[in-house]
Structure formats: structure tokens, C-alpha cells
Coordinates of C-alpha atoms in Angstrom, one line a residue:
X3 CA 32.3 8.0 12.1
X4 CA 34.2 7.1 9.0
X5 CA 33.6 3.8 9.8
X6 CA 30.1 4.3 10.7
X7 CA 29.5 5.8 7.3
X8 CA 30.8 2.5 5.7
X9 CA 28.8 0.1 7.8
X10 CA 25.5 2.3 6.9
X11 CA 26.8 2.2 2.9
X12 CA 26.6 -1.5 3.1
X13 CA 23.6 -1.9 4.6
X14 CA 21.8 0.5 2.5
X15 CA 21.4 -1.8 -0.6
X16 CA 19.6 -4.2 1.7
X17 CA 17.6 -1.9 3.4
X18 CA 16.6 -0.5 0.3
X19 CA 16.1 -3.7 -1.4
X20 CA 13.9 -5.1 0.9
X21 CA 12.1 -1.9 2.1
X22 CA 11.1 -0.7 -1.4
X23 CA 7.7 -2.4 -1.2
X24 CA 5.5 -5.1 0.6
X25 CA 7.6 -8.0 -1.2
X26 CA 5.0 -10.9 0.2
X27 CA 1.7 -8.7 -0.4
X28 CA 2.6 -7.4 -4.1
X29 CA 3.2 -11.3 -4.7
X30 CA -0.4 -12.1 -4.1
X31 CA -2.2 -8.8 -3.5
X32 CA -4.5 -9.2 -6.5
X33 CA -5.9 -12.6 -5.5
X34 CA -5.6 -11.5 -2.0
X35 CA -7.9 -8.9 -2.1
X36 CA -10.5 -10.3 -4.6
X37 CA -10.8 -14.0 -3.3
X38 CA -9.7 -13.5 0.3
X39 CA -11.4 -9.9 1.0
X40 CA -13.8 -9.6 -1.8
X41 CA -12.8 -6.5 -3.5
X42 CA -14.0 -6.0 -7.3
X43 CA -11.7 -4.7 -9.5
X44 CA -13.2 -1.1 -9.1
X45 CA -12.7 -1.0 -5.4
X46 CA -8.9 -2.5 -5.4
X47 CA -8.1 0.8 -8.0
X48 CA -10.2 3.3 -6.1
X49 CA -7.3 2.2 -3.1
X50 CA -4.6 3.7 -5.5
X51 CA -6.9 6.9 -6.2
X52 CA -8.0 7.7 -2.5
X53 CA -4.2 7.3 -1.3
X54 CA -2.6 9.1 -4.3
X55 CA -5.1 12.1 -3.4
X56 CA -4.2 12.1 0.3
X57 CA -0.5 11.3 -0.6
X58 CA -0.6 14.7 -3.2
X59 CA -2.4 16.8 -0.2
X60 CA 0.4 14.9 2.4
X61 CA 3.5 16.2 0.4
X62 CA 4.2 19.7 1.6
X63 CA 3.4 19.2 5.1
X64 CA 5.9 16.0 4.9
X65 CA 8.5 18.0 3.6
X66 CA 8.2 20.1 6.7
X67 CA 8.3 17.3 9.0
X68 CA 11.4 15.6 6.9
X69 CA 13.5 19.1 7.2
X70 CA 12.8 19.1 11.0
X71 CA 13.4 15.3 11.7
X72 CA 16.3 14.7 9.1
X73 CA 17.1 12.3 6.6
X74 CA 17.8 9.4 9.1
X75 CA 14.8 9.8 11.7
X76 CA 12.1 10.1 8.6
X77 CA 13.9 7.1 7.1
X78 CA 13.1 5.3 10.4
X79 CA 9.9 6.8 10.6
X80 CA 8.8 5.8 7.4
X81 CA 9.7 2.1 7.7
X82 CA 7.6 1.9 11.1
X83 CA 4.5 3.1 8.9
X84 CA 5.5 0.3 6.4
X85 CA 5.0 -2.3 9.1
X86 CA 1.9 -0.7 10.2
X87 CA 0.3 -0.9 6.6
X88 CA 1.6 -4.4 6.5
X89 CA -0.2 -5.4 9.6
X90 CA -3.4 -3.3 8.6
X91 CA -3.3 -5.0 5.4
X92 CA -3.5 -8.8 6.5
X93 CA -5.9 -8.3 9.4
X94 CA -8.1 -5.5 8.6
X95 CA -11.7 -6.3 7.4
X96 CA -13.3 -3.4 6.6
X97 CA -12.9 -1.3 3.2
X98 CA -12.0 1.5 5.2
X99 CA -9.4 0.1 7.0
X100 CA -7.9 -0.8 3.8
X101 CA -8.0 2.7 2.2
X102 CA -6.1 3.9 5.6
X103 CA -3.7 1.2 5.3
X104 CA -2.9 2.3 1.6
X105 CA -2.7 5.8 2.9
X106 CA -0.1 4.8 5.8
X107 CA 1.7 2.6 2.6
X108 CA 2.0 5.9 0.8
X109 CA 3.0 7.5 3.7
X110 CA 5.7 5.5 4.1
X111 CA 7.5 6.1 1.2
X112 CA 7.6 9.7 1.5
X113 CA 9.7 9.2 4.2
X114 CA 11.8 6.7 2.9
X115 CA 12.5 8.3 0.0
X116 CA 15.2 10.0 1.7
X117 CA 17.5 7.5 1.6
X118 CA 18.0 8.8 -1.8
X119 CA 19.3 11.6 -0.5
X120 CA 20.9 9.7 2.3
X121 CA 23.2 7.8 0.1
X122 CA 24.2 10.3 -2.1
X123 CA 25.6 12.5 0.8
X124 CA 27.3 9.2 1.9
X125 CA 28.9 8.4 -1.4
X126 CA 29.6 12.4 -1.7
X127 CA 31.6 11.8 1.7
X128 CA 34.1 9.6 0.1
X129 CA 34.2 11.4 -3.1
X130 CA 32.4 8.4 -5.0
X131 CA 29.3 10.3 -5.9
X132 CA 29.4 8.9 -9.6
X133 CA 28.8 5.2 -7.7
X134 CA 25.2 6.2 -7.4
X135 CA 23.6 4.3 -10.3
X136 CA 25.5 1.5 -9.1
X137 CA 24.5 1.1 -5.6
X138 CA 20.9 1.6 -6.3
X139 CA 20.8 -1.2 -8.7
X140 CA 22.3 -3.1 -6.2
X141 CA 19.4 -2.2 -4.0
X142 CA 17.0 -3.0 -7.0
X143 CA 18.8 -6.3 -7.4
X144 CA 18.3 -7.3 -4.2
X145 CA 14.4 -6.7 -4.1
X146 CA 14.5 -8.5 -7.7
X147 CA 16.1 -11.4 -6.3
X148 CA 13.8 -11.4 -3.1
X149 CA 10.5 -11.3 -4.7
X150 CA 11.7 -13.4 -7.3
X151 CA 12.0 -16.6 -4.8
X152 CA 9.1 -14.9 -2.5
X153 CA 6.9 -15.1 -5.8
X154 CA 7.9 -18.5 -6.8
X155 CA 6.5 -19.6 -3.4
X156 CA 3.3 -17.3 -2.9
X157 CA 1.4 -19.8 -4.6
X158 CA 2.4 -22.5 -2.4
X159 CA 2.3 -20.6 0.8
X160 CA -0.9 -19.2 -0.1
X161 CA -2.6 -22.3 -0.7
X162 CA -0.8 -24.0 2.5
X163 CA -2.5 -21.5 4.8
X164 CA -4.2 -17.8 2.9
X165 CA -2.2 -15.7 6.0
X166 CA 1.3 -17.1 5.9
X167 CA 2.5 -15.1 3.3
X168 CA 1.0 -11.8 4.9
X169 CA 2.7 -13.0 8.1
X170 CA 5.8 -13.3 6.4
X171 CA 5.3 -9.7 5.0
X172 CA 4.8 -8.5 8.3
X173 CA 8.0 -10.2 9.7
X174 CA 10.2 -8.4 6.5
X175 CA 8.9 -5.2 7.5
X176 CA 10.2 -5.9 11.3
X177 CA 13.2 -6.4 10.1
X178 CA 13.8 -3.4 8.0
X179 CA 12.9 -1.3 10.8
X180 CA 15.9 -2.4 12.6
X181 CA 18.2 -2.2 9.9
X182 CA 16.7 1.4 9.7
X183 CA 18.5 2.1 13.3
X184 CA 22.4 0.9 11.5
X185 CA 22.3 3.7 8.8
X186 CA 22.6 7.3 9.1
X187 CA 23.2 10.4 6.9
X188 CA 26.9 11.5 7.5
X189 CA 25.9 15.4 6.7
X190 CA 23.7 15.1 9.6
X191 CA 26.8 14.9 12.0
X192 CA 28.3 18.1 10.4
X193 CA 27.7 21.1 12.7
X194 CA 25.2 23.6 11.0
X195 CA 24.7 27.4 12.4
X196 CA 21.5 28.3 12.9
X197 CA 21.0 30.3 9.6
X198 CA 22.0 27.2 7.8
X199 CA 19.3 25.2 9.7
X200 CA 17.0 28.1 8.6
X201 CA 17.6 28.0 5.4
X202 CA 17.4 24.6 5.2
X203 CA 13.9 24.7 6.7
X204 CA 13.0 26.9 3.4
X205 CA 10.5 25.7 0.7
X206 CA 12.9 25.8 -2.4
X207 CA 12.0 25.9 -6.0
X208 CA 14.7 24.1 -8.5
X209 CA 16.1 26.3 -11.2
X210 CA 16.1 25.6 -14.0
X211 CA 12.7 25.4 -13.5
X212 CA 11.4 24.4 -17.0
X213 CA 13.7 21.4 -17.2
X214 CA 12.4 20.9 -13.6
X215 CA 9.0 20.5 -14.5
X216 CA 9.0 18.8 -17.6
X217 CA 10.9 15.7 -16.0
X218 CA 8.4 15.8 -13.1
X219 CA 5.6 15.4 -15.4
X220 CA 7.2 12.6 -17.4
X221 CA 8.3 10.9 -14.5
X222 CA 4.3 11.3 -13.1
X223 CA 2.9 9.7 -16.0
X224 CA 5.6 7.1 -16.5
X225 CA 5.4 5.7 -13.0
X226 CA 1.3 6.2 -12.9
X227 CA 1.3 3.7 -15.9
X228 CA 3.8 1.2 -14.7
X229 CA 2.0 1.0 -11.3
X230 CA -1.8 0.8 -12.5
X231 CA -0.4 -1.0 -15.7
X232 CA 1.1 -3.5 -13.3
X233 CA -1.9 -4.2 -11.3
X234 CA -4.3 -4.2 -14.5
X235 CA -2.6 -6.5 -16.5
X236 CA -2.0 -8.8 -13.8
X237 CA -5.5 -8.7 -13.4
X238 CA -6.4 -9.3 -16.9
X239 CA -4.0 -12.4 -17.0
X240 CA -5.7 -13.3 -13.5
X241 CA -9.4 -13.3 -15.1
X242 CA -8.1 -15.1 -18.1
X243 CA -7.1 -18.4 -15.8
X244 CA -9.9 -17.9 -13.9
X245 CA -11.8 -18.7 -16.8
X246 CA -9.9 -22.3 -17.2
X247 CA -8.5 -22.8 -13.8
X248 CA -9.8 -23.0 -10.4
X249 CA -9.0 -20.7 -7.6
X250 CA -6.0 -22.5 -6.0
X251 CA -4.4 -23.4 -9.5
X252 CA -4.8 -19.8 -10.1
X253 CA -3.1 -18.8 -7.3
X254 CA -0.1 -21.0 -7.9
X255 CA 0.2 -20.1 -11.7
X256 CA 0.2 -16.6 -10.8
X257 CA 2.8 -17.1 -8.5
X258 CA 4.6 -18.9 -11.4
X259 CA 4.2 -15.5 -13.8
X260 CA 5.4 -13.2 -11.0
X261 CA 8.5 -15.4 -11.0
X262 CA 9.1 -15.4 -14.3
X263 CA 8.7 -11.3 -14.4
X264 CA 11.1 -11.2 -11.6
X265 CA 13.6 -13.1 -13.3
X266 CA 13.4 -10.5 -16.0
X267 CA 13.4 -7.9 -13.9
X268 CA 16.9 -9.2 -12.2
X269 CA 18.2 -9.1 -15.6
X270 CA 17.4 -5.6 -16.1
X271 CA 18.5 -4.5 -12.9
X272 CA 22.3 -6.2 -13.5
X273 CA 22.8 -4.9 -16.8
X274 CA 21.2 -1.7 -16.0
X275 CA 24.1 -0.1 -15.1
X276 CA 26.4 -1.1 -18.0
X277 CA 23.7 0.3 -20.5
X278 CA 23.5 3.3 -18.3
X279 CA 27.2 4.0 -19.1
X280 CA 26.0 3.8 -22.7
X281 CA 22.7 5.1 -23.4
X282 CA 23.1 8.1 -20.7
X283 CA 22.0 10.7 -23.1
X284 CA 19.2 8.2 -24.9
X285 CA 18.1 6.8 -21.6
X286 CA 15.1 8.4 -21.1
X287 CA 13.8 8.0 -24.6
X288 CA 14.7 4.0 -24.5
X289 CA 12.4 4.2 -21.2
X290 CA 9.1 5.6 -22.7
X291 CA 9.6 3.1 -25.9
X292 CA 10.1 0.3 -24.0
X293 CA 6.9 0.6 -21.7
X294 CA 5.0 1.3 -25.1
X295 CA 6.1 -1.7 -26.5
X296 CA 4.8 -3.7 -23.6
X297 CA 1.4 -2.3 -23.7
X298 CA 1.2 -2.9 -27.3
X299 CA 2.5 -6.8 -26.9
X300 CA 0.2 -7.3 -24.2
X301 CA -2.7 -6.0 -26.3
X302 CA -1.9 -8.1 -29.1
X303 CA -1.5 -11.4 -26.8
X304 CA -5.1 -10.5 -25.3
X305 CA -6.8 -10.4 -28.9
X306 CA -4.9 -13.0 -30.5
X307 CA -7.0 -16.0 -31.6
X308 CA -4.8 -18.6 -30.2
X309 CA -4.3 -21.3 -27.8
X310 CA -5.2 -19.9 -24.3
X311 CA -1.5 -20.8 -23.1
X312 CA 0.0 -19.5 -26.0
X313 CA -2.1 -16.3 -25.1
X314 CA -0.7 -16.1 -21.5
X315 CA 2.5 -16.6 -22.5
X316 CA 2.8 -13.6 -24.4
X317 CA 0.8 -11.3 -21.9
X318 CA 3.2 -12.5 -19.3
X319 CA 6.0 -11.6 -21.4
X320 CA 4.0 -8.3 -21.9
X321 CA 3.3 -8.1 -18.4
X322 CA 7.0 -8.3 -17.2
X323 CA 8.1 -5.0 -18.7
X324 CA 5.9 -3.2 -16.2
X325 CA 7.8 -4.5 -12.8
X326 CA 11.0 -4.6 -15.0
X327 CA 10.7 -1.0 -15.9
X328 CA 10.1 0.3 -12.6
X329 CA 13.7 0.4 -11.1
X330 CA 15.3 1.9 -14.6
X331 CA 12.6 4.8 -14.5
X332 CA 13.2 5.4 -10.5
X333 CA 16.8 5.1 -10.5
X334 CA 17.3 7.4 -13.8
X335 CA 15.2 10.2 -12.7
X336 CA 16.7 10.2 -9.0
X337 CA 20.2 10.4 -10.3
X338 CA 19.0 13.0 -13.1
X339 CA 17.7 15.4 -10.1
X340 CA 20.5 15.1 -7.7
X341 CA 23.2 15.7 -10.5
X342 CA 21.3 17.9 -12.4
X343 CA 20.1 20.4 -9.4
X344 CA 22.5 21.8 -6.8
X345 CA 22.8 19.9 -3.0
X346 CA 20.8 23.0 -1.5
X347 CA 17.9 21.4 -3.6
X348 CA 17.9 17.9 -2.6
X349 CA 15.4 17.2 0.0
X350 CA 12.9 19.4 -2.1
X351 CA 13.8 17.6 -5.3
X352 CA 13.1 14.3 -3.5
X353 CA 9.5 15.8 -1.9
X354 CA 8.5 17.3 -5.3
X355 CA 9.5 13.4 -7.1
X356 CA 7.1 12.0 -4.6
X357 CA 4.5 14.8 -5.2
X358 CA 5.0 14.2 -8.8
X359 CA 4.2 10.5 -8.2
X360 CA 1.2 10.6 -6.2
X361 CA -0.3 13.2 -9.0
X362 CA 0.6 10.7 -11.9
X363 CA -1.1 7.7 -9.9
X364 CA -4.1 9.5 -9.2
X365 CA -4.3 10.9 -12.7
X366 CA -3.7 7.5 -14.0
X367 CA -5.8 5.6 -11.6
X368 CA -8.8 8.1 -11.8
X369 CA -8.6 7.4 -15.8
X370 CA -8.6 3.6 -14.8
X371 CA -11.6 3.6 -12.5
X372 CA -13.6 5.7 -14.8
X373 CA -12.7 3.2 -17.5
X374 CA -13.3 0.4 -15.6
X375 CA -17.0 1.4 -14.5
X376 CA -18.2 1.4 -18.4
X377 CA -15.7 -0.9 -20.1
X378 CA -13.9 -4.0 -20.2
X379 CA -10.3 -3.9 -18.6
X380 CA -8.3 -4.1 -22.1
X381 CA -9.7 -0.9 -23.4
X382 CA -7.5 0.8 -20.4
X383 CA -4.7 -0.3 -21.9
X384 CA -5.3 1.2 -25.3
X385 CA -5.8 4.7 -23.6
X386 CA -2.4 4.1 -21.6
X387 CA -0.9 3.9 -25.1
X388 CA -2.1 6.9 -26.9
X389 CA -0.6 9.0 -23.4
X390 CA 2.8 7.2 -23.9
X391 CA 3.1 8.1 -27.5
X392 CA 2.6 12.0 -26.0
X393 CA 5.5 11.2 -23.5
X394 CA 7.7 9.7 -25.9
X395 CA 7.4 13.0 -28.0
X396 CA 8.1 14.8 -24.5
X397 CA 11.5 13.0 -24.0
X398 CA 12.8 14.4 -27.2
X399 CA 12.2 17.9 -25.7
X400 CA 13.8 16.9 -22.7
X401 CA 17.1 15.2 -24.3
X402 CA 17.4 18.7 -26.0
X403 CA 17.1 20.7 -23.0
X404 CA 19.5 18.5 -21.0
X405 CA 22.3 18.5 -23.8
X406 CA 21.7 22.6 -23.9
X407 CA 22.5 22.5 -20.3
X408 CA 25.4 20.8 -20.0

């Protein structure tokens, strides 16, 4: 079994990195949904609102399913749902079909989130639990490198044949499904008594509850702003480019912009484990401040009365903050929950984490939808900046509680 665990741990970064998202779809999603499928900005944002709402309702049934299926089978099922979502996003034409695809897309990540518990258990088996941040950062680095090359080529592939990047995305999802059958959770190979299994399937509330609740609230709002901010800041840049360029040239430039953002993401993921070791106690504050700086720079770039290409350059730098902060926020919060709360809470904390993510996305996307129905896109980022100021104040409270619980 030891050799199987070692093989699973080696495969895990590749599986986690390549299944972290629909890596071809995200490279062209804005131009794919607007120019190929013909949806408006509000309709695109509404996809996230509906799927997030479904995700909230689905969390607790999913916890029951996951506890019955186990981590390994849950990950495999999630990989299958990701493949289904990829196919639907590529070939469906009706609006309701895209809503369903987004629902499957969100469901997939609920199940594949158990890979974080799986690798934590496998690392504990070799007494290497402190390597969690390192191995998760490696997975994020693989993801960042893969998406960097994909975004560099996405504009060219899109112009050759609109459907080509999406077809390659389906192939990638299929490869991830195959890899999911090569990893497993070592804890599931250990014999459990009937009493232990019964206890495992109970819904547990992690303690201390106040700390747990504050961490989830911070994560929910941060992740919601990162996801919607990344989507809508790209739409803002795209609308500026379409004022001076054709659709085909805009697609090429968006690919270059995404490539630049991925390069920064690679750099951040490479240095994050080192930065985490130095700034561990202050990391939660640093994450909040970094996102706020990105929003401020984006607004400055948009309103500067300078050459359009200088404006785009500044806005691209700000846009890069959103994808670059996704992995550090995820890794930091996951590691914090798995470290600060006992092993019996692992599955539950990950489900609650997924629930908080969906609640955050639902709240932020709902706010975004309402704003976009009445105001221009740039007003949305003013609201995000105000929310972030309050989140940064919250990080100081969380830091204080963490220090008192050490």
C-alpha cells in the first residue's frame, strides 16, 4: 500500500493542477459567451448567481453523499461532472442549458474539493503533514504554467476555429477523469468499526465555532470578489479593446493579457510557500490588502486620461491580481482549517468551506447583477473596494483570535 500512496501523492499535483478549473474555457470564456453564444454581461453574471444559489442548497446533501462515497469516489465523480460541464458549455445553445452546465460545474468542485483532505491524509501517513502548503502550491504552479501556455495560444486557436479551444478543454477533462482513478485516500484503506463509520457520517460543527465562522465569512467574501472581479475586470478590458479593435484582434489581445496574468500567477505560486513561511502570522492581512490594491489600480487605470494602450497596460496589471490571489487564498484558508481543527472535522470543514464559497459568490454576483442593470461596469469595483476595507478590518480580529488560540 505504501507504494500506491507514494504514486497517488506524485500524481496528485498534476490532477489537482489540471482539474482546478476548465482551463481552456476560462481562457476564452468572456469572448466565447459574448461573441459566439451571444449573451450579455448581465446574463453572464446571472450564470454565476444561479449556480451559486444551487450550490448553497446542494452543500448539505453533498456532504451526506461524500461521507457515503468516500474521498476517492467523490473525487472521481467530481471529475466526471467537470467533463459533462465542459461538453455542455461547448455544444449547448440554449440559455437554460448553460445554466445547467454552470450548476454541474459548481457541483464538480464540491466533490473534487475532497482532494485536499485526501492529500492531507496521505501526507500524515508519511508524517509529512507540514508539506501541505508546498504540495498544494506545486499543484497551483502546474495549473498556472498550463494556463499560461493555453492563454498565449487561445486567441490564435479561437481565430483558426472558434470551437478548437473548447474541444481541447474536453480532452483535458477526460484526462483528469483518467488520473482520478490513480489516486486514493490512505485512510479509506484502514479498517473502521461500525461505530466509527456511523460517527463519520454525522454532521459536525467545528469548534471553536466563532473562529470557524469568521474564517468562513472572510473566505466567502474574498473568493466572491476574486471570482466576479476577475470575470468583470476582463469584460471591462475587453469592452475597451472592442472600441478600437475588431473581434478577432480583441480575441488575440485577450489571449496575450491572460498570458501575462498567468505569468504573474506562476511567480506568485512559486514564491508563495517561501512567503508563507516568513509571513504566516500576517498572511491573512496581506491577502486582503493585496486585493484592495488591485481594485484601486484598476479604477485608476480606467479613469486616467492617457493613451488607450497605457490605460490597458495599467488595467491588465490590476486584473492580474485577481487570478494571482486565488491560489494563495485557497491554500491559506484550507491549510488553516485543516491545522486548527481536529481530524474528525476534515470533511465537514471542507464542505462548509465550499458552502461559504457559494454563498460568497451568490452575494457578490447578486450585487454585481443589480449594479450592472442600472450602472456602468466600473461602478461595481467601487462597491468591491468598500467591502474589502471592512474585510481587512476583520482580518485583524481573526489574527488576534488565532494568536490567543495557539
